[in-house]
Amino acid sequence: MRAEPDDASEQVTQALAGESLTVEGRRDGWALIRTAYDYPGWIREDALASGTGSEIGASPSDGDPVAEARGYLGAPYEWGGLTERGIDCSGLVHMAYRRLGRLVPRDADQQEAAATQIDEADARPGDLVCFGEPGRAHHIAFWLGHRSILHATDREGVNAVVEEPLANVDARPIRFVRLTIT
């Protein structure tokens, strides 16, 4: 999905096969769409299929989002990516929950807004660490405990989904939050 109806425009996220999309407008062979998680963007009309449904939310599972996120370990970092071929930090959180049939927002700041802030001392594995100013998180990671995180990073020399010490990430301030998804 692109920010504008142009192949050269920034990729803002990816629409996956079988995902429910709402077409809100059309222009010059492009469709302005909105995802089930309320994310807008442009996609070529010929990439749309009619009558596709979505597996999202069909049968939510009590599985572990961290275990799902670990399925992406080693995947390359890609801004706006949602697959093993390339994924970004908020896409990792989004897809970990999505694989469990649970829908969470797409971007780090939206994920922070959907969560409840907690003290670091109360953080459990699977909670999230938000980086950047409050309400404007620009990076997000799964908390693993023992001062370690799981995240997708484009930091020089890494550029992948990794587990690493929290101290390796320079971005501050940080906050701990808990998503409560029903």
JSON list of C-alpha atoms in Angstrom, two decimals:
[
{"chain": "A", "resi": 1, "resn": "MET", "atom": "CA", "xyz": [0.00, 0.00, 0.00]},
{"chain": "A", "resi": 2, "resn": "ARG", "atom": "CA", "xyz": [1.31, 3.42, -0.94]},
{"chain": "A", "resi": 3, "resn": "ALA", "atom": "CA", "xyz": [0.86, 6.87, 0.60]},
{"chain": "A", "resi": 4, "resn": "GLU", "atom": "CA", "xyz": [-0.18, 8.27, -2.80]},
{"chain": "A", "resi": 5, "resn": "PRO", "atom": "CA", "xyz": [-1.47, 6.69, -6.04]},
{"chain": "A", "resi": 6, "resn": "ASP", "atom": "CA", "xyz": [2.04, 6.34, -7.49]},
{"chain": "A", "resi": 7, "resn": "ASP", "atom": "CA", "xyz": [4.49, 3.41, -7.61]},
{"chain": "A", "resi": 8, "resn": "ALA", "atom": "CA", "xyz": [7.26, 5.76, -6.46]},
{"chain": "A", "resi": 9, "resn": "SER", "atom": "CA", "xyz": [5.29, 6.86, -3.38]},
{"chain": "A", "resi": 10, "resn": "GLU", "atom": "CA", "xyz": [6.30, 5.64, 0.10]},
{"chain": "A", "resi": 11, "resn": "GLN", "atom": "CA", "xyz": [5.11, 2.16, 1.10]},
{"chain": "A", "resi": 12, "resn": "VAL", "atom": "CA", "xyz": [3.02, 2.70, 4.24]},
{"chain": "A", "resi": 13, "resn": "THR", "atom": "CA", "xyz": [2.06, -0.93, 4.93]},
{"chain": "A", "resi": 14, "resn": "GLN", "atom": "CA", "xyz": [1.20, -4.10, 3.04]},
{"chain": "A", "resi": 15, "resn": "ALA", "atom": "CA", "xyz": [-2.17, -5.65, 2.24]},
{"chain": "A", "resi": 16, "resn": "LEU", "atom": "CA", "xyz": [-1.94, -9.42, 2.56]},
{"chain": "A", "resi": 17, "resn": "ALA", "atom": "CA", "xyz": [-3.75, -11.99, 0.43]},
{"chain": "A", "resi": 18, "resn": "GLY", "atom": "CA", "xyz": [-7.23, -12.64, 1.75]},
{"chain": "A", "resi": 19, "resn": "GLU", "atom": "CA", "xyz": [-7.33, -9.45, 3.82]},
{"chain": "A", "resi": 20, "resn": "SER", "atom": "CA", "xyz": [-10.63, -7.56, 3.91]},
{"chain": "A", "resi": 21, "resn": "LEU", "atom": "CA", "xyz": [-10.27, -4.11, 2.39]},
{"chain": "A", "resi": 22, "resn": "THR", "atom": "CA", "xyz": [-12.78, -1.33, 1.90]},
{"chain": "A", "resi": 23, "resn": "VAL", "atom": "CA", "xyz": [-12.46, 0.68, -1.32]},
{"chain": "A", "resi": 24, "resn": "GLU", "atom": "CA", "xyz": [-13.09, 4.35, -0.56]},
{"chain": "A", "resi": 25, "resn": "GLY", "atom": "CA", "xyz": [-12.25, 5.83, -3.94]},
{"chain": "A", "resi": 26, "resn": "ARG", "atom": "CA", "xyz": [-10.61, 5.25, -7.31]},
{"chain": "A", "resi": 27, "resn": "ARG", "atom": "CA", "xyz": [-8.23, 7.30, -9.45]},
{"chain": "A", "resi": 28, "resn": "ASP", "atom": "CA", "xyz": [-6.30, 6.47, -12.64]},
{"chain": "A", "resi": 29, "resn": "GLY", "atom": "CA", "xyz": [-6.09, 2.71, -12.05]},
{"chain": "A", "resi": 30, "resn": "TRP", "atom": "CA", "xyz": [-5.52, 3.05, -8.29]},
{"chain": "A", "resi": 31, "resn": "ALA", "atom": "CA", "xyz": [-7.91, 2.35, -5.41]},
{"chain": "A", "resi": 32, "resn": "LEU", "atom": "CA", "xyz": [-7.89, 4.24, -2.11]},
{"chain": "A", "resi": 33, "resn": "ILE", "atom": "CA", "xyz": [-8.47, 1.50, 0.45]},
{"chain": "A", "resi": 34, "resn": "ARG", "atom": "CA", "xyz": [-8.85, 1.10, 4.20]},
{"chain": "A", "resi": 35, "resn": "THR", "atom": "CA", "xyz": [-7.80, -2.05, 6.06]},
{"chain": "A", "resi": 36, "resn": "ALA", "atom": "CA", "xyz": [-9.78, -3.82, 8.78]},
{"chain": "A", "resi": 37, "resn": "TYR", "atom": "CA", "xyz": [-7.44, -2.12, 11.28]},
{"chain": "A", "resi": 38, "resn": "ASP", "atom": "CA", "xyz": [-8.42, 1.30, 9.85]},
{"chain": "A", "resi": 39, "resn": "TYR", "atom": "CA", "xyz": [-5.23, 1.97, 7.87]},
{"chain": "A", "resi": 40, "resn": "PRO", "atom": "CA", "xyz": [-5.65, 3.94, 4.63]},
{"chain": "A", "resi": 41, "resn": "GLY", "atom": "CA", "xyz": [-3.51, 3.69, 1.53]},
{"chain": "A", "resi": 42, "resn": "TRP", "atom": "CA", "xyz": [-3.44, 3.33, -2.23]},
{"chain": "A", "resi": 43, "resn": "ILE", "atom": "CA", "xyz": [-3.17, 0.08, -4.14]},
{"chain": "A", "resi": 44, "resn": "ARG", "atom": "CA", "xyz": [-3.31, -0.70, -7.86]},
{"chain": "A", "resi": 45, "resn": "GLU", "atom": "CA", "xyz": [-6.84, -1.69, -8.84]},
{"chain": "A", "resi": 46, "resn": "ASP", "atom": "CA", "xyz": [-5.56, -4.78, -10.65]},
{"chain": "A", "resi": 47, "resn": "ALA", "atom": "CA", "xyz": [-4.16, -6.05, -7.33]},
{"chain": "A", "resi": 48, "resn": "LEU", "atom": "CA", "xyz": [-7.64, -6.13, -5.79]},
{"chain": "A", "resi": 49, "resn": "ALA", "atom": "CA", "xyz": [-9.66, -9.34, -5.81]},
{"chain": "A", "resi": 50, "resn": "SER", "atom": "CA", "xyz": [-13.40, -9.30, -5.32]},
{"chain": "A", "resi": 51, "resn": "GLY", "atom": "CA", "xyz": [-15.09, -11.38, -2.68]},
{"chain": "A", "resi": 52, "resn": "THR", "atom": "CA", "xyz": [-12.06, -12.04, -0.52]},
{"chain": "A", "resi": 53, "resn": "GLY", "atom": "CA", "xyz": [-12.68, -12.46, 3.17]},
{"chain": "A", "resi": 54, "resn": "SER", "atom": "CA", "xyz": [-10.41, -12.09, 6.12]},
{"chain": "A", "resi": 55, "resn": "GLU", "atom": "CA", "xyz": [-9.09, -14.52, 8.65]},
{"chain": "A", "resi": 56, "resn": "ILE", "atom": "CA", "xyz": [-8.67, -11.70, 11.16]},
{"chain": "A", "resi": 57, "resn": "GLY", "atom": "CA", "xyz": [-10.65, -12.20, 14.32]},
{"chain": "A", "resi": 58, "resn": "ALA", "atom": "CA", "xyz": [-12.34, -15.36, 13.04]},
{"chain": "A", "resi": 59, "resn": "SER", "atom": "CA", "xyz": [-11.18, -17.49, 15.96]},
{"chain": "A", "resi": 60, "resn": "PRO", "atom": "CA", "xyz": [-9.01, -15.64, 18.46]},
{"chain": "A", "resi": 61, "resn": "SER", "atom": "CA", "xyz": [-6.45, -17.79, 20.22]},
{"chain": "A", "resi": 62, "resn": "ASP", "atom": "CA", "xyz": [-4.89, -17.49, 23.66]},
{"chain": "A", "resi": 63, "resn": "GLY", "atom": "CA", "xyz": [-1.44, -18.12, 22.16]},
{"chain": "A", "resi": 64, "resn": "ASP", "atom": "CA", "xyz": [1.70, -16.18, 22.96]},
{"chain": "A", "resi": 65, "resn": "PRO", "atom": "CA", "xyz": [2.41, -13.13, 20.78]},
{"chain": "A", "resi": 66, "resn": "VAL", "atom": "CA", "xyz": [6.13, -13.36, 21.64]},
{"chain": "A", "resi": 67, "resn": "ALA", "atom": "CA", "xyz": [6.25, -16.92, 20.30]},
{"chain": "A", "resi": 68, "resn": "GLU", "atom": "CA", "xyz": [4.55, -15.69, 17.12]},
{"chain": "A", "resi": 69, "resn": "ALA", "atom": "CA", "xyz": [7.00, -12.78, 16.82]},
{"chain": "A", "resi": 70, "resn": "ARG", "atom": "CA", "xyz": [9.93, -15.17, 17.20]},
{"chain": "A", "resi": 71, "resn": "GLY", "atom": "CA", "xyz": [8.77, -16.78, 13.96]},
{"chain": "A", "resi": 72, "resn": "TYR", "atom": "CA", "xyz": [10.16, -13.64, 12.27]},
{"chain": "A", "resi": 73, "resn": "LEU", "atom": "CA", "xyz": [13.64, -13.82, 13.86]},
{"chain": "A", "resi": 74, "resn": "GLY", "atom": "CA", "xyz": [16.23, -12.98, 11.22]},
{"chain": "A", "resi": 75, "resn": "ALA", "atom": "CA", "xyz": [13.69, -11.48, 8.80]},
{"chain": "A", "resi": 76, "resn": "PRO", "atom": "CA", "xyz": [15.03, -8.30, 7.21]},
{"chain": "A", "resi": 77, "resn": "TYR", "atom": "CA", "xyz": [13.79, -4.90, 8.32]},
{"chain": "A", "resi": 78, "resn": "GLU", "atom": "CA", "xyz": [11.51, -3.20, 5.77]},
{"chain": "A", "resi": 79, "resn": "TRP", "atom": "CA", "xyz": [9.63, 0.02, 6.43]},
{"chain": "A", "resi": 80, "resn": "GLY", "atom": "CA", "xyz": [5.91, -0.79, 6.08]},
{"chain": "A", "resi": 81, "resn": "GLY", "atom": "CA", "xyz": [6.57, -4.54, 5.78]},
{"chain": "A", "resi": 82, "resn": "LEU", "atom": "CA", "xyz": [4.37, -7.26, 7.26]},
{"chain": "A", "resi": 83, "resn": "THR", "atom": "CA", "xyz": [5.98, -10.51, 6.06]},
{"chain": "A", "resi": 84, "resn": "GLU", "atom": "CA", "xyz": [9.01, -12.72, 6.62]},
{"chain": "A", "resi": 85, "resn": "ARG", "atom": "CA", "xyz": [10.50, -11.09, 3.50]},
{"chain": "A", "resi": 86, "resn": "GLY", "atom": "CA", "xyz": [10.53, -7.75, 5.30]},
{"chain": "A", "resi": 87, "resn": "ILE", "atom": "CA", "xyz": [8.86, -6.30, 8.39]},
{"chain": "A", "resi": 88, "resn": "ASP", "atom": "CA", "xyz": [9.10, -3.18, 10.55]},
{"chain": "A", "resi": 89, "resn": "CYS", "atom": "CA", "xyz": [8.85, -2.82, 14.34]},
{"chain": "A", "resi": 90, "resn": "SER", "atom": "CA", "xyz": [5.13, -2.08, 14.58]},
{"chain": "A", "resi": 91, "resn": "GLY", "atom": "CA", "xyz": [4.40, -4.60, 11.83]},
{"chain": "A", "resi": 92, "resn": "LEU", "atom": "CA", "xyz": [6.04, -7.25, 14.03]},
{"chain": "A", "resi": 93, "resn": "VAL", "atom": "CA", "xyz": [3.71, -6.43, 16.93]},
{"chain": "A", "resi": 94, "resn": "HIS", "atom": "CA", "xyz": [0.72, -6.22, 14.58]},
{"chain": "A", "resi": 95, "resn": "MET", "atom": "CA", "xyz": [1.44, -9.57, 12.89]},
{"chain": "A", "resi": 96, "resn": "ALA", "atom": "CA", "xyz": [2.26, -11.41, 16.13]},
{"chain": "A", "resi": 97, "resn": "TYR", "atom": "CA", "xyz": [-1.25, -10.61, 17.39]},
{"chain": "A", "resi": 98, "resn": "ARG", "atom": "CA", "xyz": [-2.84, -11.05, 13.98]},
{"chain": "A", "resi": 99, "resn": "ARG", "atom": "CA", "xyz": [-1.46, -14.61, 13.75]},
{"chain": "A", "resi": 100, "resn": "LEU", "atom": "CA", "xyz": [-3.43, -15.27, 16.94]},
{"chain": "A", "resi": 101, "resn": "GLY", "atom": "CA", "xyz": [-6.62, -13.90, 15.38]},
{"chain": "A", "resi": 102, "resn": "ARG", "atom": "CA", "xyz": [-6.41, -10.62, 17.27]},
{"chain": "A", "resi": 103, "resn": "LEU", "atom": "CA", "xyz": [-6.40, -7.23, 15.61]},
{"chain": "A", "resi": 104, "resn": "VAL", "atom": "CA", "xyz": [-4.19, -4.44, 16.98]},
{"chain": "A", "resi": 105, "resn": "PRO", "atom": "CA", "xyz": [-3.34, -1.09, 15.39]},
{"chain": "A", "resi": 106, "resn": "ARG", "atom": "CA", "xyz": [-0.64, -0.94, 12.72]},
{"chain": "A", "resi": 107, "resn": "ASP", "atom": "CA", "xyz": [1.72, 1.86, 13.84]},
{"chain": "A", "resi": 108, "resn": "ALA", "atom": "CA", "xyz": [3.82, 2.22, 17.01]},
{"chain": "A", "resi": 109, "resn": "ASP", "atom": "CA", "xyz": [2.07, 5.41, 18.20]},
{"chain": "A", "resi": 110, "resn": "GLN", "atom": "CA", "xyz": [-1.35, 3.79, 17.62]},
{"chain": "A", "resi": 111, "resn": "GLN", "atom": "CA", "xyz": [-0.26, 0.65, 19.47]},
{"chain": "A", "resi": 112, "resn": "GLU", "atom": "CA", "xyz": [0.92, 2.77, 22.39]},
{"chain": "A", "resi": 113, "resn": "ALA", "atom": "CA", "xyz": [-2.42, 4.64, 22.42]},
{"chain": "A", "resi": 114, "resn": "ALA", "atom": "CA", "xyz": [-4.32, 1.33, 22.52]},
{"chain": "A", "resi": 115, "resn": "ALA", "atom": "CA", "xyz": [-2.32, 0.09, 25.52]},
{"chain": "A", "resi": 116, "resn": "THR", "atom": "CA", "xyz": [-2.14, 0.94, 29.20]},
{"chain": "A", "resi": 117, "resn": "GLN", "atom": "CA", "xyz": [1.08, 2.39, 30.57]},
{"chain": "A", "resi": 118, "resn": "ILE", "atom": "CA", "xyz": [2.70, 0.28, 33.31]},
{"chain": "A", "resi": 119, "resn": "ASP", "atom": "CA", "xyz": [5.79, 0.61, 35.49]},
{"chain": "A", "resi": 120, "resn": "GLU", "atom": "CA", "xyz": [8.89, -1.22, 34.34]},
{"chain": "A", "resi": 121, "resn": "ALA", "atom": "CA", "xyz": [8.79, -3.20, 37.59]},
{"chain": "A", "resi": 122, "resn": "ASP", "atom": "CA", "xyz": [5.37, -4.56, 36.57]},
{"chain": "A", "resi": 123, "resn": "ALA", "atom": "CA", "xyz": [6.37, -5.46, 33.01]},
{"chain": "A", "resi": 124, "resn": "ARG", "atom": "CA", "xyz": [5.96, -9.10, 31.99]},
{"chain": "A", "resi": 125, "resn": "PRO", "atom": "CA", "xyz": [7.28, -10.87, 28.90]},
{"chain": "A", "resi": 126, "resn": "GLY", "atom": "CA", "xyz": [4.99, -9.91, 26.05]},
{"chain": "A", "resi": 127, "resn": "ASP", "atom": "CA", "xyz": [4.40, -6.35, 27.23]},
{"chain": "A", "resi": 128, "resn": "LEU", "atom": "CA", "xyz": [5.68, -3.61, 24.94]},
{"chain": "A", "resi": 129, "resn": "VAL", "atom": "CA", "xyz": [8.46, -1.05, 25.19]},
{"chain": "A", "resi": 130, "resn": "CYS", "atom": "CA", "xyz": [7.71, 2.25, 23.43]},
{"chain": "A", "resi": 131, "resn": "PHE", "atom": "CA", "xyz": [10.51, 4.59, 22.32]},
{"chain": "A", "resi": 132, "resn": "GLY", "atom": "CA", "xyz": [10.15, 8.33, 21.75]},
{"chain": "A", "resi": 133, "resn": "GLU", "atom": "CA", "xyz": [8.04, 11.05, 23.29]},
{"chain": "A", "resi": 134, "resn": "PRO", "atom": "CA", "xyz": [4.84, 9.96, 25.09]},
{"chain": "A", "resi": 135, "resn": "GLY", "atom": "CA", "xyz": [1.98, 9.57, 22.64]},
{"chain": "A", "resi": 136, "resn": "ARG", "atom": "CA", "xyz": [4.40, 9.76, 19.70]},
{"chain": "A", "resi": 137, "resn": "ALA", "atom": "CA", "xyz": [6.24, 6.43, 19.85]},
{"chain": "A", "resi": 138, "resn": "HIS", "atom": "CA", "xyz": [8.49, 6.03, 16.82]},
{"chain": "A", "resi": 139, "resn": "HIS", "atom": "CA", "xyz": [9.71, 2.53, 17.72]},
{"chain": "A", "resi": 140, "resn": "ILE", "atom": "CA", "xyz": [8.19, -0.41, 19.62]},
{"chain": "A", "resi": 141, "resn": "ALA", "atom": "CA", "xyz": [9.46, -3.76, 20.88]},
{"chain": "A", "resi": 142, "resn": "PHE", "atom": "CA", "xyz": [8.31, -6.80, 22.82]},
{"chain": "A", "resi": 143, "resn": "TRP", "atom": "CA", "xyz": [9.64, -6.95, 26.38]},
{"chain": "A", "resi": 144, "resn": "LEU", "atom": "CA", "xyz": [11.24, -10.33, 27.14]},
{"chain": "A", "resi": 145, "resn": "GLY", "atom": "CA", "xyz": [12.24, -9.64, 30.74]},
{"chain": "A", "resi": 146, "resn": "HIS", "atom": "CA", "xyz": [15.81, -9.60, 32.04]},
{"chain": "A", "resi": 147, "resn": "ARG", "atom": "CA", "xyz": [16.37, -6.22, 30.28]},
{"chain": "A", "resi": 148, "resn": "SER", "atom": "CA", "xyz": [15.93, -7.84, 26.83]},
{"chain": "A", "resi": 149, "resn": "ILE", "atom": "CA", "xyz": [13.65, -7.04, 23.89]},
{"chain": "A", "resi": 150, "resn": "LEU", "atom": "CA", "xyz": [12.49, -8.60, 20.62]},
{"chain": "A", "resi": 151, "resn": "HIS", "atom": "CA", "xyz": [12.03, -6.15, 17.76]},
{"chain": "A", "resi": 152, "resn": "ALA", "atom": "CA", "xyz": [12.58, -5.31, 14.10]},
{"chain": "A", "resi": 153, "resn": "THR", "atom": "CA", "xyz": [15.35, -2.74, 13.78]},
{"chain": "A", "resi": 154, "resn": "ASP", "atom": "CA", "xyz": [17.05, -0.94, 10.91]},
{"chain": "A", "resi": 155, "resn": "ARG", "atom": "CA", "xyz": [20.01, -0.02, 13.11]},
{"chain": "A", "resi": 156, "resn": "GLU", "atom": "CA", "xyz": [23.23, -0.08, 11.12]},
{"chain": "A", "resi": 157, "resn": "GLY", "atom": "CA", "xyz": [24.86, -3.50, 11.24]},
{"chain": "A", "resi": 158, "resn": "VAL", "atom": "CA", "xyz": [21.64, -5.27, 12.30]},
{"chain": "A", "resi": 159, "resn": "ASN", "atom": "CA", "xyz": [18.71, -4.49, 9.93]},
{"chain": "A", "resi": 160, "resn": "ALA", "atom": "CA", "xyz": [16.58, -7.48, 11.05]},
{"chain": "A", "resi": 161, "resn": "VAL", "atom": "CA", "xyz": [14.26, -8.95, 13.66]},
{"chain": "A", "resi": 162, "resn": "VAL", "atom": "CA", "xyz": [16.43, -9.72, 16.69]},
{"chain": "A", "resi": 163, "resn": "GLU", "atom": "CA", "xyz": [16.41, -10.42, 20.41]},
{"chain": "A", "resi": 164, "resn": "GLU", "atom": "CA", "xyz": [18.89, -8.20, 22.19]},
{"chain": "A", "resi": 165, "resn": "PRO", "atom": "CA", "xyz": [19.57, -6.21, 25.36]},
{"chain": "A", "resi": 166, "resn": "LEU", "atom": "CA", "xyz": [17.43, -3.11, 25.80]},
{"chain": "A", "resi": 167, "resn": "ALA", "atom": "CA", "xyz": [20.67, -1.16, 26.30]},
{"chain": "A", "resi": 168, "resn": "ASN", "atom": "CA", "xyz": [21.51, -1.67, 22.59]},
{"chain": "A", "resi": 169, "resn": "VAL", "atom": "CA", "xyz": [18.73, 0.76, 21.60]},
{"chain": "A", "resi": 170, "resn": "ASP", "atom": "CA", "xyz": [19.71, 4.42, 21.98]},
{"chain": "A", "resi": 171, "resn": "ALA", "atom": "CA", "xyz": [16.24, 5.91, 21.58]},
{"chain": "A", "resi": 172, "resn": "ARG", "atom": "CA", "xyz": [14.82, 7.56, 24.68]},
{"chain": "A", "resi": 173, "resn": "PRO", "atom": "CA", "xyz": [12.59, 8.20, 26.49]},
{"chain": "A", "resi": 174, "resn": "ILE", "atom": "CA", "xyz": [11.07, 4.75, 26.90]},
{"chain": "A", "resi": 175, "resn": "ARG", "atom": "CA", "xyz": [7.79, 3.57, 28.37]},
{"chain": "A", "resi": 176, "resn": "PHE", "atom": "CA", "xyz": [6.34, 0.17, 29.16]},
{"chain": "A", "resi": 177, "resn": "VAL", "atom": "CA", "xyz": [2.77, -0.58, 28.09]},
{"chain": "A", "resi": 178, "resn": "ARG", "atom": "CA", "xyz": [0.40, -3.54, 28.15]},
{"chain": "A", "resi": 179, "resn": "LEU", "atom": "CA", "xyz": [-2.06, -4.37, 25.39]},
{"chain": "A", "resi": 180, "resn": "THR", "atom": "CA", "xyz": [-5.30, -5.89, 26.61]},
{"chain": "A", "resi": 181, "resn": "ILE", "atom": "CA", "xyz": [-6.88, -7.51, 23.57]},
{"chain": "A", "resi": 182, "resn": "THR", "atom": "CA", "xyz": [-10.20, -9.31, 23.95]}
]
